[in-house]
PDB file of C-alpha atoms in Angstrom:
ATOM      1  CA  UNK A   1     265.846  86.988 110.658  1.00  0.00           C
ATOM      2  CA  UNK A   2     266.709  82.946 110.448  1.00  0.00           C
ATOM      3  CA  UNK A   3     269.286  83.542 112.275  1.00  0.00           C
ATOM      4  CA  UNK A   4     271.153  80.228 111.787  1.00  0.00           C
ATOM      5  CA  UNK A   5     269.429  77.074 110.180  1.00  0.00           C
ATOM      6  CA  UNK A   6     270.502  73.541 109.601  1.00  0.00           C
ATOM      7  CA  UNK A   7     268.815  70.587 107.926  1.00  0.00           C
ATOM      8  CA  UNK A   8     267.935  68.026 108.330  1.00  0.00           C
ATOM      9  CA  UNK A   9     266.871  68.653 112.042  1.00  0.00           C
ATOM     10  CA  UNK A  10     267.399  64.555 112.464  1.00  0.00           C
ATOM     11  CA  UNK A  11     268.649  61.621 110.035  1.00  0.00           C
ATOM     12  CA  UNK A  12     269.966  57.724 110.808  1.00  0.00           C
ATOM     13  CA  UNK A  13     272.233  56.061 108.508  1.00  0.00           C
ATOM     14  CA  UNK A  14     274.104  53.048 108.241  1.00  0.00           C
ATOM     15  CA  UNK A  15     277.353  52.142 108.261  1.00  0.00           C
ATOM     16  CA  UNK A  16     279.196  53.557 105.377  1.00  0.00           C
ATOM     17  CA  UNK A  17     276.498  55.552 104.205  1.00  0.00           C
ATOM     18  CA  UNK A  18     277.703  59.526 103.271  1.00  0.00           C
ATOM     19  CA  UNK A  19     276.078  62.040 103.783  1.00  0.00           C
ATOM     20  CA  UNK A  20     275.928  66.508 103.884  1.00  0.00           C
ATOM     21  CA  UNK A  21     274.765  68.681 107.021  1.00  0.00           C
ATOM     22  CA  UNK A  22     274.277  71.720 105.490  1.00  0.00           C
ATOM     23  CA  UNK A  23     274.222  75.495 107.414  1.00  0.00           C
ATOM     24  CA  UNK A  24     273.359  78.854 106.601  1.00  0.00           C
ATOM     25  CA  UNK A  25     273.099  82.275 108.344  1.00  0.00           C
ATOM     26  CA  UNK A  26     271.071  85.270 107.235  1.00  0.00           C
ATOM     27  CA  UNK A  27     273.660  87.598 109.134  1.00  0.00           C
ATOM     28  CA  UNK A  28     276.276  88.599 107.501  1.00  0.00           C
ATOM     29  CA  UNK A  29     278.577  86.985 109.250  1.00  0.00           C
ATOM     30  CA  UNK A  30     282.213  85.714 108.161  1.00  0.00           C
ATOM     31  CA  UNK A  31     282.940  82.713 109.840  1.00  0.00           C
ATOM     32  CA  UNK A  32     281.257  79.759 110.253  1.00  0.00           C
ATOM     33  CA  UNK A  33     281.520  76.536 112.752  1.00  0.00           C
ATOM     34  CA  UNK A  34     280.927  72.729 112.416  1.00  0.00           C
ATOM     35  CA  UNK A  35     280.319  71.699 116.479  1.00  0.00           C
ATOM     36  CA  UNK A  36     279.785  68.218 117.695  1.00  0.00           C
ATOM     37  CA  UNK A  37     278.242  67.591 120.476  1.00  0.00           C
ATOM     38  CA  UNK A  38     278.207  64.037 122.865  1.00  0.00           C
ATOM     39  CA  UNK A  39     276.419  62.694 125.666  1.00  0.00           C
ATOM     40  CA  UNK A  40     278.726  63.904 128.732  1.00  0.00           C
ATOM     41  CA  UNK A  41     281.089  65.671 126.824  1.00  0.00           C
ATOM     42  CA  UNK A  42     281.294  69.194 125.835  1.00  0.00           C
ATOM     43  CA  UNK A  43     280.872  70.954 122.344  1.00  0.00           C
ATOM     44  CA  UNK A  44     284.171  70.156 120.122  1.00  0.00           C
ATOM     45  CA  UNK A  45     285.493  71.592 116.903  1.00  0.00           C
ATOM     46  CA  UNK A  46     285.022  70.148 114.071  1.00  0.00           C
ATOM     47  CA  UNK A  47     285.826  73.118 111.179  1.00  0.00           C
ATOM     48  CA  UNK A  48     285.706  76.541 111.019  1.00  0.00           C
ATOM     49  CA  UNK A  49     285.469  78.796 108.049  1.00  0.00           C
ATOM     50  CA  UNK A  50     287.414  82.451 108.971  1.00  0.00           C
ATOM     51  CA  UNK A  51     286.042  83.374 106.048  1.00  0.00           C
ATOM     52  CA  UNK A  52     284.277  82.799 102.952  1.00  0.00           C
ATOM     53  CA  UNK A  53     287.328  80.061 100.710  1.00  0.00           C
ATOM     54  CA  UNK A  54     288.681  79.733 104.074  1.00  0.00           C
ATOM     55  CA  UNK A  55     288.681  75.991 105.675  1.00  0.00           C
ATOM     56  CA  UNK A  56     290.535  75.395 109.132  1.00  0.00           C
ATOM     57  CA  UNK A  57     291.078  71.918 111.189  1.00  0.00           C
ATOM     58  CA  UNK A  58     289.540  71.989 114.834  1.00  0.00           C
ATOM     59  CA  UNK A  59     289.520  69.142 117.655  1.00  0.00           C
ATOM     60  CA  UNK A  60     287.927  66.615 116.120  1.00  0.00           C
ATOM     61  CA  UNK A  61     288.071  66.404 112.257  1.00  0.00           C
ATOM     62  CA  UNK A  62     289.064  62.885 111.427  1.00  0.00           C
ATOM     63  CA  UNK A  63     286.050  61.521 109.778  1.00  0.00           C
ATOM     64  CA  UNK A  64     284.560  64.957 108.085  1.00  0.00           C
ATOM     65  CA  UNK A  65     285.132  67.586 105.317  1.00  0.00           C
ATOM     66  CA  UNK A  66     283.401  70.624 104.683  1.00  0.00           C
ATOM     67  CA  UNK A  67     282.644  73.622 102.074  1.00  0.00           C
ATOM     68  CA  UNK A  68     282.447  77.525 102.198  1.00  0.00           C
ATOM     69  CA  UNK A  69     280.092  77.570  99.316  1.00  0.00           C
ATOM     70  CA  UNK A  70     279.468  80.996  99.866  1.00  0.00           C
ATOM     71  CA  UNK A  71     279.466  83.477 102.704  1.00  0.00           C
ATOM     72  CA  UNK A  72     275.833  82.470 104.127  1.00  0.00           C
ATOM     73  CA  UNK A  73     276.489  78.703 103.901  1.00  0.00           C
ATOM     74  CA  UNK A  74     278.984  76.538 105.106  1.00  0.00           C
ATOM     75  CA  UNK A  75     277.959  72.409 105.105  1.00  0.00           C
ATOM     76  CA  UNK A  76     279.933  69.449 107.051  1.00  0.00           C
ATOM     77  CA  UNK A  77     280.135  66.055 104.416  1.00  0.00           C
ATOM     78  CA  UNK A  78     280.148  62.023 106.176  1.00  0.00           C
ATOM     79  CA  UNK A  79     282.536  60.484 103.573  1.00  0.00           C
ATOM     80  CA  UNK A  80     281.682  57.225 105.044  1.00  0.00           C
ATOM     81  CA  UNK A  81     279.622  56.980 108.260  1.00  0.00           C
ATOM     82  CA  UNK A  82     280.447  55.389 111.723  1.00  0.00           C
ATOM     83  CA  UNK A  83     278.702  54.251 114.298  1.00  0.00           C
ATOM     84  CA  UNK A  84     280.635  56.577 116.827  1.00  0.00           C
ATOM     85  CA  UNK A  85     279.689  59.555 114.436  1.00  0.00           C
ATOM     86  CA  UNK A  86     276.081  59.787 116.190  1.00  0.00           C
ATOM     87  CA  UNK A  87     276.205  62.904 117.141  1.00  0.00           C
ATOM     88  CA  UNK A  88     274.086  66.629 118.094  1.00  0.00           C
ATOM     89  CA  UNK A  89     275.701  68.053 115.793  1.00  0.00           C
ATOM     90  CA  UNK A  90     275.673  72.052 115.156  1.00  0.00           C
ATOM     91  CA  UNK A  91     276.671  74.991 113.484  1.00  0.00           C
ATOM     92  CA  UNK A  92     277.116  78.141 114.583  1.00  0.00           C
ATOM     93  CA  UNK A  93     278.199  81.637 112.971  1.00  0.00           C
ATOM     94  CA  UNK A  94     280.123  85.252 113.749  1.00  0.00           C
ATOM     95  CA  UNK A  95     280.347  88.798 112.149  1.00  0.00           C
ATOM     96  CA  UNK A  96     283.874  89.025 113.236  1.00  0.00           C
ATOM     97  CA  UNK A  97     285.860  86.893 115.629  1.00  0.00           C
ATOM     98  CA  UNK A  98     287.112  88.527 118.405  1.00  0.00           C
ATOM     99  CA  UNK A  99     285.248  90.559 120.933  1.00  0.00           C
ATOM    100  CA  UNK A 100     281.645  88.799 119.736  1.00  0.00           C
ATOM    101  CA  UNK A 101     279.343  85.415 120.718  1.00  0.00           C
ATOM    102  CA  UNK A 102     278.487  82.999 118.464  1.00  0.00           C
ATOM    103  CA  UNK A 103     274.631  82.580 117.460  1.00  0.00           C
ATOM    104  CA  UNK A 104     274.369  78.848 116.945  1.00  0.00           C
ATOM    105  CA  UNK A 105     271.543  77.127 114.910  1.00  0.00           C
ATOM    106  CA  UNK A 106     269.253  74.361 116.391  1.00  0.00           C
ATOM    107  CA  UNK A 107     271.082  71.148 115.375  1.00  0.00           C
ATOM    108  CA  UNK A 108     271.241  67.557 113.574  1.00  0.00           C
ATOM    109  CA  UNK A 109     271.407  64.872 115.418  1.00  0.00           C
ATOM    110  CA  UNK A 110     272.225  62.108 113.321  1.00  0.00           C
ATOM    111  CA  UNK A 111     272.487  58.469 114.364  1.00  0.00           C
ATOM    112  CA  UNK A 112     274.204  56.008 112.432  1.00  0.00           C
ATOM    113  CA  UNK A 113     273.730  52.045 112.665  1.00  0.00           C
TER     114      UNK A 113
ATOM    115  CA  UNK B   1     295.426  70.488 126.131  1.00  0.00           C
ATOM    116  CA  UNK B   2     293.074  72.893 127.842  1.00  0.00           C
ATOM    117  CA  UNK B   3     290.277  71.330 129.550  1.00  0.00           C
ATOM    118  CA  UNK B   4     287.040  72.303 131.190  1.00  0.00           C
ATOM    119  CA  UNK B   5     285.134  70.973 133.693  1.00  0.00           C
ATOM    120  CA  UNK B   6     281.357  72.097 135.573  1.00  0.00           C
ATOM    121  CA  UNK B   7     280.869  71.338 138.471  1.00  0.00           C
ATOM    122  CA  UNK B   8     278.013  70.051 139.666  1.00  0.00           C
ATOM    123  CA  UNK B   9     276.441  68.275 136.619  1.00  0.00           C
ATOM    124  CA  UNK B  10     273.258  68.434 137.371  1.00  0.00           C
ATOM    125  CA  UNK B  11     272.088  70.348 139.941  1.00  0.00           C
ATOM    126  CA  UNK B  12     267.645  70.795 141.593  1.00  0.00           C
ATOM    127  CA  UNK B  13     266.493  74.256 143.787  1.00  0.00           C
ATOM    128  CA  UNK B  14     263.409  75.677 145.020  1.00  0.00           C
ATOM    129  CA  UNK B  15     261.952  78.330 142.960  1.00  0.00           C
ATOM    130  CA  UNK B  16     262.999  81.611 144.702  1.00  0.00           C
ATOM    131  CA  UNK B  17     266.343  80.711 145.569  1.00  0.00           C
ATOM    132  CA  UNK B  18     269.988  82.093 144.564  1.00  0.00           C
ATOM    133  CA  UNK B  19     272.667  80.049 143.167  1.00  0.00           C
ATOM    134  CA  UNK B  20     276.134  79.878 141.836  1.00  0.00           C
ATOM    135  CA  UNK B  21     277.250  77.865 138.926  1.00  0.00           C
ATOM    136  CA  UNK B  22     281.135  76.776 138.226  1.00  0.00           C
ATOM    137  CA  UNK B  23     283.477  76.524 136.013  1.00  0.00           C
ATOM    138  CA  UNK B  24     287.144  75.691 136.743  1.00  0.00           C
ATOM    139  CA  UNK B  25     290.281  75.560 133.219  1.00  0.00           C
ATOM    140  CA  UNK B  26     293.227  74.209 133.587  1.00  0.00           C
ATOM    141  CA  UNK B  27     295.227  76.969 131.503  1.00  0.00           C
ATOM    142  CA  UNK B  28     294.909  80.675 132.518  1.00  0.00           C
ATOM    143  CA  UNK B  29     296.155  81.805 129.401  1.00  0.00           C
ATOM    144  CA  UNK B  30     292.470  82.516 128.052  1.00  0.00           C
ATOM    145  CA  UNK B  31     290.981  85.443 124.844  1.00  0.00           C
ATOM    146  CA  UNK B  32     287.689  85.217 127.291  1.00  0.00           C
ATOM    147  CA  UNK B  33     285.052  83.286 129.141  1.00  0.00           C
ATOM    148  CA  UNK B  34     281.322  82.778 128.013  1.00  0.00           C
ATOM    149  CA  UNK B  35     278.679  81.181 129.531  1.00  0.00           C
ATOM    150  CA  UNK B  36     276.066  80.221 127.190  1.00  0.00           C
ATOM    151  CA  UNK B  37     272.298  78.611 127.867  1.00  0.00           C
ATOM    152  CA  UNK B  38     271.023  75.146 125.823  1.00  0.00           C
ATOM    153  CA  UNK B  39     267.101  74.180 126.330  1.00  0.00           C
ATOM    154  CA  UNK B  40     266.573  70.888 125.306  1.00  0.00           C
ATOM    155  CA  UNK B  41     266.258  70.154 122.378  1.00  0.00           C
ATOM    156  CA  UNK B  42     267.928  73.108 120.562  1.00  0.00           C
ATOM    157  CA  UNK B  43     271.085  75.176 120.164  1.00  0.00           C
ATOM    158  CA  UNK B  44     272.325  77.994 122.526  1.00  0.00           C
ATOM    159  CA  UNK B  45     272.191  81.347 123.237  1.00  0.00           C
ATOM    160  CA  UNK B  46     274.819  83.127 124.902  1.00  0.00           C
ATOM    161  CA  UNK B  47     273.908  84.819 128.240  1.00  0.00           C
ATOM    162  CA  UNK B  48     277.000  86.739 129.071  1.00  0.00           C
ATOM    163  CA  UNK B  49     280.623  87.096 127.370  1.00  0.00           C
ATOM    164  CA  UNK B  50     283.611  88.203 129.652  1.00  0.00           C
ATOM    165  CA  UNK B  51     287.082  89.451 128.384  1.00  0.00           C
ATOM    166  CA  UNK B  52     289.771  88.435 129.899  1.00  0.00           C
ATOM    167  CA  UNK B  53     290.450  91.817 131.573  1.00  0.00           C
ATOM    168  CA  UNK B  54     287.803  92.240 133.192  1.00  0.00           C
ATOM    169  CA  UNK B  55     286.721  90.861 136.814  1.00  0.00           C
ATOM    170  CA  UNK B  56     282.478  90.256 136.144  1.00  0.00           C
ATOM    171  CA  UNK B  57     279.380  91.065 133.694  1.00  0.00           C
ATOM    172  CA  UNK B  58     276.322  91.805 134.733  1.00  0.00           C
ATOM    173  CA  UNK B  59     272.338  90.833 132.810  1.00  0.00           C
ATOM    174  CA  UNK B  60     269.365  91.129 134.725  1.00  0.00           C
ATOM    175  CA  UNK B  61     268.981  88.399 137.277  1.00  0.00           C
ATOM    176  CA  UNK B  62     272.767  86.576 135.723  1.00  0.00           C
ATOM    177  CA  UNK B  63     276.186  87.207 137.437  1.00  0.00           C
ATOM    178  CA  UNK B  64     279.320  85.910 136.250  1.00  0.00           C
ATOM    179  CA  UNK B  65     282.154  86.236 137.623  1.00  0.00           C
ATOM    180  CA  UNK B  66     286.152  85.146 136.287  1.00  0.00           C
ATOM    181  CA  UNK B  67     289.605  84.395 138.122  1.00  0.00           C
ATOM    182  CA  UNK B  68     291.969  83.426 135.397  1.00  0.00           C
ATOM    183  CA  UNK B  69     294.655  83.357 138.795  1.00  0.00           C
ATOM    184  CA  UNK B  70     292.850  80.311 140.181  1.00  0.00           C
ATOM    185  CA  UNK B  71     291.424  79.291 136.820  1.00  0.00           C
ATOM    186  CA  UNK B  72     287.488  79.054 137.812  1.00  0.00           C
ATOM    187  CA  UNK B  73     284.568  81.209 136.341  1.00  0.00           C
ATOM    188  CA  UNK B  74     281.256  81.484 138.252  1.00  0.00           C
ATOM    189  CA  UNK B  75     277.672  82.463 136.791  1.00  0.00           C
ATOM    190  CA  UNK B  76     275.153  83.070 139.866  1.00  0.00           C
ATOM    191  CA  UNK B  77     271.497  83.836 139.075  1.00  0.00           C
ATOM    192  CA  UNK B  78     269.598  85.464 141.557  1.00  0.00           C
ATOM    193  CA  UNK B  79     265.807  84.831 142.694  1.00  0.00           C
ATOM    194  CA  UNK B  80     266.062  81.611 139.717  1.00  0.00           C
ATOM    195  CA  UNK B  81     263.155  80.790 138.203  1.00  0.00           C
ATOM    196  CA  UNK B  82     261.111  77.643 136.930  1.00  0.00           C
ATOM    197  CA  UNK B  83     261.929  79.315 133.435  1.00  0.00           C
ATOM    198  CA  UNK B  84     265.763  79.099 134.322  1.00  0.00           C
ATOM    199  CA  UNK B  85     265.776  75.509 133.711  1.00  0.00           C
ATOM    200  CA  UNK B  86     267.889  74.499 131.325  1.00  0.00           C
ATOM    201  CA  UNK B  87     272.070  73.029 130.951  1.00  0.00           C
ATOM    202  CA  UNK B  88     274.425  75.991 131.245  1.00  0.00           C
ATOM    203  CA  UNK B  89     277.370  75.937 129.334  1.00  0.00           C
ATOM    204  CA  UNK B  90     281.059  77.156 129.423  1.00  0.00           C
ATOM    205  CA  UNK B  91     283.122  78.468 126.900  1.00  0.00           C
ATOM    206  CA  UNK B  92     287.042  79.447 127.220  1.00  0.00           C
ATOM    207  CA  UNK B  93     288.261  81.587 123.625  1.00  0.00           C
ATOM    208  CA  UNK B  94     292.309  80.978 123.976  1.00  0.00           C
ATOM    209  CA  UNK B  95     293.591  82.860 121.130  1.00  0.00           C
ATOM    210  CA  UNK B  96     290.765  85.473 119.806  1.00  0.00           C
ATOM    211  CA  UNK B  97     289.997  83.511 117.209  1.00  0.00           C
ATOM    212  CA  UNK B  98     287.064  82.622 118.310  1.00  0.00           C
ATOM    213  CA  UNK B  99     287.810  78.574 119.230  1.00  0.00           C
ATOM    214  CA  UNK B 100     285.811  77.933 121.771  1.00  0.00           C
ATOM    215  CA  UNK B 101     286.095  74.443 124.466  1.00  0.00           C
ATOM    216  CA  UNK B 102     283.392  73.793 126.055  1.00  0.00           C
ATOM    217  CA  UNK B 103     282.875  72.302 129.642  1.00  0.00           C
ATOM    218  CA  UNK B 104     280.586  69.639 130.066  1.00  0.00           C
ATOM    219  CA  UNK B 105     277.609  71.640 131.299  1.00  0.00           C
ATOM    220  CA  UNK B 106     275.190  71.765 134.107  1.00  0.00           C
ATOM    221  CA  UNK B 107     271.729  70.824 134.325  1.00  0.00           C
ATOM    222  CA  UNK B 108     269.736  73.001 136.220  1.00  0.00           C
ATOM    223  CA  UNK B 109     265.725  72.309 137.226  1.00  0.00           C
ATOM    224  CA  UNK B 110     264.289  75.036 139.410  1.00  0.00           C
ATOM    225  CA  UNK B 111     260.968  73.723 141.401  1.00  0.00           C
ATOM    226  CA  UNK B 112     257.922  76.282 141.276  1.00  0.00           C
TER     227      UNK B 112
END
């Protein structure tokens, strides 16, 4: 099992460019999550997908869109990147939404110039 | 809005010492609390999960406690080792939906 994988590992964008961060899990988990981590702050939830075909906003959704492509894959899209979106992005998944812990990917470092 | 605080932000201890990491939260209506470990440049790894009805959980040299009434959790690490060096994060689930509120973390360095 690869667990949770994320691509790319690192990306540099110019302001206004768009890109999609990819996340996949091979654990047959139902729920998937996108977080961002900024220096001096804890992880903050951007969007989540409780099950295939559903998505919901988290704490900081502005400037992002998501797609739950199938049960395995959950992508995060930046339509017009801004310097404030410079961050480390983590994807996570969980089999069921209570009494269990989330499994995290290794992260994508994004720098927006 | 739930606020989760971890103090100190950084801690250095000599190898072999026992230590306690602190996590405080403002809203005691929580479903569970988790402790994670994050190594530099890596993702998070779950260490312990405490349900709201529990007072503590143990795994090896780690013991986590939860006191909802005072809004506090502690992570006790016994006989620290250099391999314990990492950032430790606590996170709260308020509703059971697993939408976690994270603290800012404590960066632990264990000196050989």
